[in-house]
C-alpha cells in the first residue's frame, strides 16, 4: 500500500495541469486525489488537512520536484503515517459503517483482530482496542466481505 501511496503522491506532484489556487484548495484537491485510491485517507480527511498545512508550498509549486526532494520525502512520510496509524473502535465503526454490536461480535469471532490496546487513565483505567488501518482499508476495498459476515 505504501509504495502505491508514494507513487500516487509523486504522480500528483508531477501533474502539469494544476491551476493556481489557494493553499487550502491545493490541500483539498490533493486529499481528494489520494482518497480515490486510498480509502483510509477518505476517513481521515480532517487529519490530512491539518498535517498537510505545512506542505502548502510543495503542493502549490509549479514544479515541486526540483529543489524540494526533502520536503517531498517528508510529505510522503506524513501521509504514510496517517494511513498506517491504528484506528480506535469509534473510527473503525464510522469507516466500515458498522454498529458497535457488530464490531464486538466480529472481534470475538476473530474476524476483526485488534493489533494493540491502549490504556486510558481518565477517571479510572480502561483499555481501548486499536485496529489495523491496513485491515480496514482492505475491508473498505471489498465490501462483500462485510456483507458475508452479516449473513
Short mmCIF file of C-alpha atoms in Angstrom, two decimals, residues 11-145:
data_model
loop_
_atom_site.label_atom_id
_atom_site.label_comp_id
_atom_site.label_asym_id
_atom_site.label_seq_id
_atom_site.Cartn_x
_atom_site.Cartn_y
_atom_site.Cartn_z
CA UNK A 11 2.15 11.41 -9.76
CA UNK A 12 0.04 14.26 -8.35
CA UNK A 13 3.07 16.49 -7.85
CA UNK A 14 4.26 15.89 -11.42
CA UNK A 15 0.94 16.87 -12.98
CA UNK A 16 1.25 19.95 -15.12
CA UNK A 17 -2.47 20.77 -15.16
CA UNK A 18 -2.60 22.09 -11.57
CA UNK A 19 -4.10 25.59 -11.60
CA UNK A 20 -3.06 28.43 -9.31
CA UNK A 21 -5.23 28.09 -6.20
CA UNK A 22 -5.17 28.99 -2.54
CA UNK A 23 -3.18 26.85 -0.13
CA UNK A 24 -6.35 25.33 1.34
CA UNK A 25 -7.75 24.50 -2.09
CA UNK A 26 -4.47 22.79 -3.09
CA UNK A 27 -4.62 20.67 0.06
CA UNK A 28 -8.28 19.76 -0.56
CA UNK A 29 -7.59 18.73 -4.15
CA UNK A 30 -4.57 16.71 -3.07
CA UNK A 31 -6.57 14.86 -0.39
CA UNK A 32 -9.42 14.25 -2.87
CA UNK A 33 -6.96 12.87 -5.43
CA UNK A 34 -5.40 10.47 -2.92
CA UNK A 35 -8.71 9.38 -1.41
CA UNK A 36 -9.84 7.97 -4.76
CA UNK A 37 -7.33 5.11 -4.45
CA UNK A 38 -6.72 5.11 -0.70
CA UNK A 39 -10.00 4.86 1.21
CA UNK A 40 -8.36 5.26 4.60
CA UNK A 41 -7.45 8.83 3.63
CA UNK A 42 -11.10 9.48 2.92
CA UNK A 43 -11.89 8.67 6.57
CA UNK A 44 -9.03 10.80 7.87
CA UNK A 45 -9.60 13.90 5.74
CA UNK A 46 -9.51 16.35 8.63
CA UNK A 47 -6.26 14.94 9.98
CA UNK A 48 -4.78 15.05 6.47
CA UNK A 49 -5.73 18.68 6.04
CA UNK A 50 -4.23 19.63 9.39
CA UNK A 51 -0.96 17.77 8.82
CA UNK A 52 -0.63 18.98 5.23
CA UNK A 53 -0.80 22.69 6.06
CA UNK A 54 2.96 22.82 6.41
CA UNK A 55 3.36 21.34 2.92
CA UNK A 56 1.36 24.03 1.14
CA UNK A 57 4.48 25.31 -0.61
CA UNK A 58 5.13 21.84 -2.08
CA UNK A 59 1.54 21.33 -3.24
CA UNK A 60 1.27 24.76 -4.83
CA UNK A 61 4.69 24.82 -6.55
CA UNK A 62 4.58 24.73 -10.34
CA UNK A 63 7.25 22.04 -10.49
CA UNK A 64 7.93 20.89 -6.91
CA UNK A 65 10.30 18.04 -7.69
CA UNK A 66 13.33 20.27 -8.27
CA UNK A 67 14.95 21.51 -5.08
CA UNK A 68 12.26 20.13 -2.79
CA UNK A 69 13.23 16.47 -2.55
CA UNK A 70 13.46 16.56 1.24
CA UNK A 71 10.05 18.26 1.55
CA UNK A 72 8.50 15.69 -0.81
CA UNK A 73 10.01 12.87 1.29
CA UNK A 74 8.55 14.44 4.45
CA UNK A 75 5.17 14.76 2.70
CA UNK A 76 5.22 11.08 1.73
CA UNK A 77 6.24 10.09 5.27
CA UNK A 78 3.46 12.19 6.81
CA UNK A 79 0.84 10.61 4.53
CA UNK A 80 2.15 7.10 5.23
CA UNK A 81 1.95 7.80 8.97
CA UNK A 82 -1.66 8.89 8.62
CA UNK A 83 -2.54 5.82 6.57
CA UNK A 84 -0.90 3.29 8.87
CA UNK A 85 -1.92 4.68 12.26
CA UNK A 86 -4.29 2.29 14.07
CA UNK A 87 -7.99 3.11 14.33
CA UNK A 88 -9.97 3.37 17.53
CA UNK A 89 -13.25 1.45 17.76
CA UNK A 90 -15.27 4.61 17.02
CA UNK A 91 -13.19 5.40 13.89
CA UNK A 92 -13.44 1.76 12.80
CA UNK A 93 -17.22 1.80 13.15
CA UNK A 94 -17.51 5.05 11.21
CA UNK A 95 -15.18 3.88 8.46
CA UNK A 96 -16.85 0.50 7.96
CA UNK A 97 -20.35 1.77 8.76
CA UNK A 98 -20.92 -0.97 11.32
CA UNK A 99 -22.59 -0.95 14.71
CA UNK A 100 -20.78 -1.42 17.99
CA UNK A 101 -22.52 -4.79 18.39
CA UNK A 102 -21.17 -5.96 15.04
CA UNK A 103 -17.67 -4.77 15.96
CA UNK A 104 -17.75 -6.56 19.32
CA UNK A 105 -19.20 -9.76 17.83
CA UNK A 106 -16.74 -9.85 14.91
CA UNK A 107 -13.85 -9.17 17.28
CA UNK A 108 -14.94 -12.09 19.49
CA UNK A 109 -15.25 -14.34 16.42
CA UNK A 110 -11.78 -13.32 15.22
CA UNK A 111 -12.98 -11.64 12.02
CA UNK A 112 -11.75 -8.25 13.23
CA UNK A 113 -8.43 -8.51 15.01
CA UNK A 114 -7.21 -5.75 17.28
CA UNK A 115 -3.49 -5.13 16.84
CA UNK A 116 -2.93 -3.38 20.16
CA UNK A 117 -4.64 -1.96 23.18
CA UNK A 118 -4.22 1.44 24.71
CA UNK A 119 -4.82 2.02 28.41
CA UNK A 120 -6.66 5.24 29.15
CA UNK A 121 -6.20 6.68 32.64
CA UNK A 122 -9.07 9.10 32.91
CA UNK A 123 -11.29 8.72 35.97
CA UNK A 124 -10.07 5.15 36.34
CA UNK A 125 -8.41 2.75 33.94
CA UNK A 126 -9.91 1.20 30.86
CA UNK A 127 -8.39 -0.30 27.77
CA UNK A 128 -9.20 0.59 24.19
CA UNK A 129 -8.63 -1.87 21.32
CA UNK A 130 -6.87 -0.50 18.25
CA UNK A 131 -7.41 -1.91 14.77
CA UNK A 132 -5.03 -2.09 11.82
CA UNK A 133 -5.52 0.59 9.19
CA UNK A 134 -4.40 -1.90 6.51
CA UNK A 135 -7.13 -4.38 7.51
CA UNK A 136 -9.73 -1.61 7.46
CA UNK A 137 -8.51 -0.42 4.05
CA UNK A 138 -8.79 -3.99 2.74
CA UNK A 139 -12.35 -4.23 4.04
CA UNK A 140 -13.23 -0.86 2.53
CA UNK A 141 -11.96 -2.01 -0.87
CA UNK A 142 -14.08 -5.19 -0.77
CA UNK A 143 -17.43 -4.58 0.94
CA UNK A 144 -18.64 -8.07 0.02
CA UNK A 145 -16.60 -9.40 2.96
#
